Amino acid sequence: MKYVAPAVVIAALAMPALAEEVKIGVMLGFTGPVESMTPQMAAAAELAMKEASETELFLNGSTLTPVRGDSTCIDASAATAAAERLVTSDRVKGIVGAACSGVTTAILQGVARPNGIAMVSPASTSPALSTVEDDGLFFRTSPADTRQGEIMSEILTDRGVKSVAVTFTNNDYGKGLSDAFKTAFEDAGGEVTITASHEDGKSDYSGEVGALASAGGEVLVVVGYIDRGGAAITQQALDSGAFNRFHFADAMIGDALEEQFGTVIDGSTGQFSGTDSPGVNMLVEMVGNEFDGTSAYTPETYDAAALMILAMQAAGSTDAFEYKSHFFDVANAPGEKIYPGELDKALKILSEGGEIDYEGGSAVELIGSGESAGNFREIEIIDGKAETVKFR
């Protein structure tokens, strides 16, 4: 009689007897202040699902079907209603998203926890999500803004900037990141002349720009959204001559920044989550000309979907209360390193009871309650383009 390793037997018994269609929600801001960033992010999540399905190795040949939901990024009621539809009508087994911290929190508390649905956000960065009550159902492939605030401070300090004014969108994301940056910059010896909130959706920010100009500073730090108030304040600051040099937080970095401002903001800087790990190039090769695999939070979104798929495979189940405990197992050492385009290898190893260390496109490593340790691209606007000049 042929000997079969116990781990293999256990894994085989855990697998569903029949293949099935497994639906996963893709809950991102298809409308709202990050809508220009979202198409690439959604495409990346759906690419991971397509890749895993085509291997015919996922849970006995089960297929993965993405179902999109619009989180709007800013409307908690609309976001929770959309998530409720994904759960009750579409019967998704997990949610990739959301992309903005406020609506992510609303979905987690109002839909995911009550229904036992796991969430993996690629871009919700509020420090408050590090300690939120989540029943072990919430993870993120992006680092918390505590880390981003430190990176912002390092970039500006390394460039000799001594004083800044800060404008931030008045929500969990804006306040959390601006507070983290202020603490880090002042600890490094810099001066924050003012931290002033702004509301999105206004047509006139002359009052806000006037207050920022009166406070002064070498650079205006913009913690806002490129498709909403952040862009408008930048434009009005330029028009009034209040500032001509800016530092942009992650939600300001995208094609729309280049299209709207071009060379006018040359010399300005910023950062968003990213790495120069081998996985980035592998993801770029995979996507070809379909979409930009290096755009903000796109590798993290591929990784969010991939981690959910691999956690399900490791558990042999699509029940979140079964697979939630396997995220750390598949994301971290020990095990064979896995990169984009290698989900077939990962699924096979897991089905045989082996171990993997998923690196993905963002060199993801889960820490704390389940968030990325954090890597960042430092960008500078050069000849009207947001060029990566360093990794941190």
CSV table of C-alpha atoms in Angstrom, one decimal, residues 73 145 188 238 286 308 342:
chain,number,residue,atom,x,y,z
A,73,CYS,CA,-14.7,56.2,-1.1
A,145,ASP,CA,-0.2,55.8,7.8
A,188,ALA,CA,13.0,65.5,13.1
A,238,LEU,CA,-0.8,77.9,-7.8
A,286,MET,CA,2.0,39.7,-16.8
A,308,MET,CA,-7.5,35.7,0.0
A,342,GLU,CA,3.1,31.8,-9.8
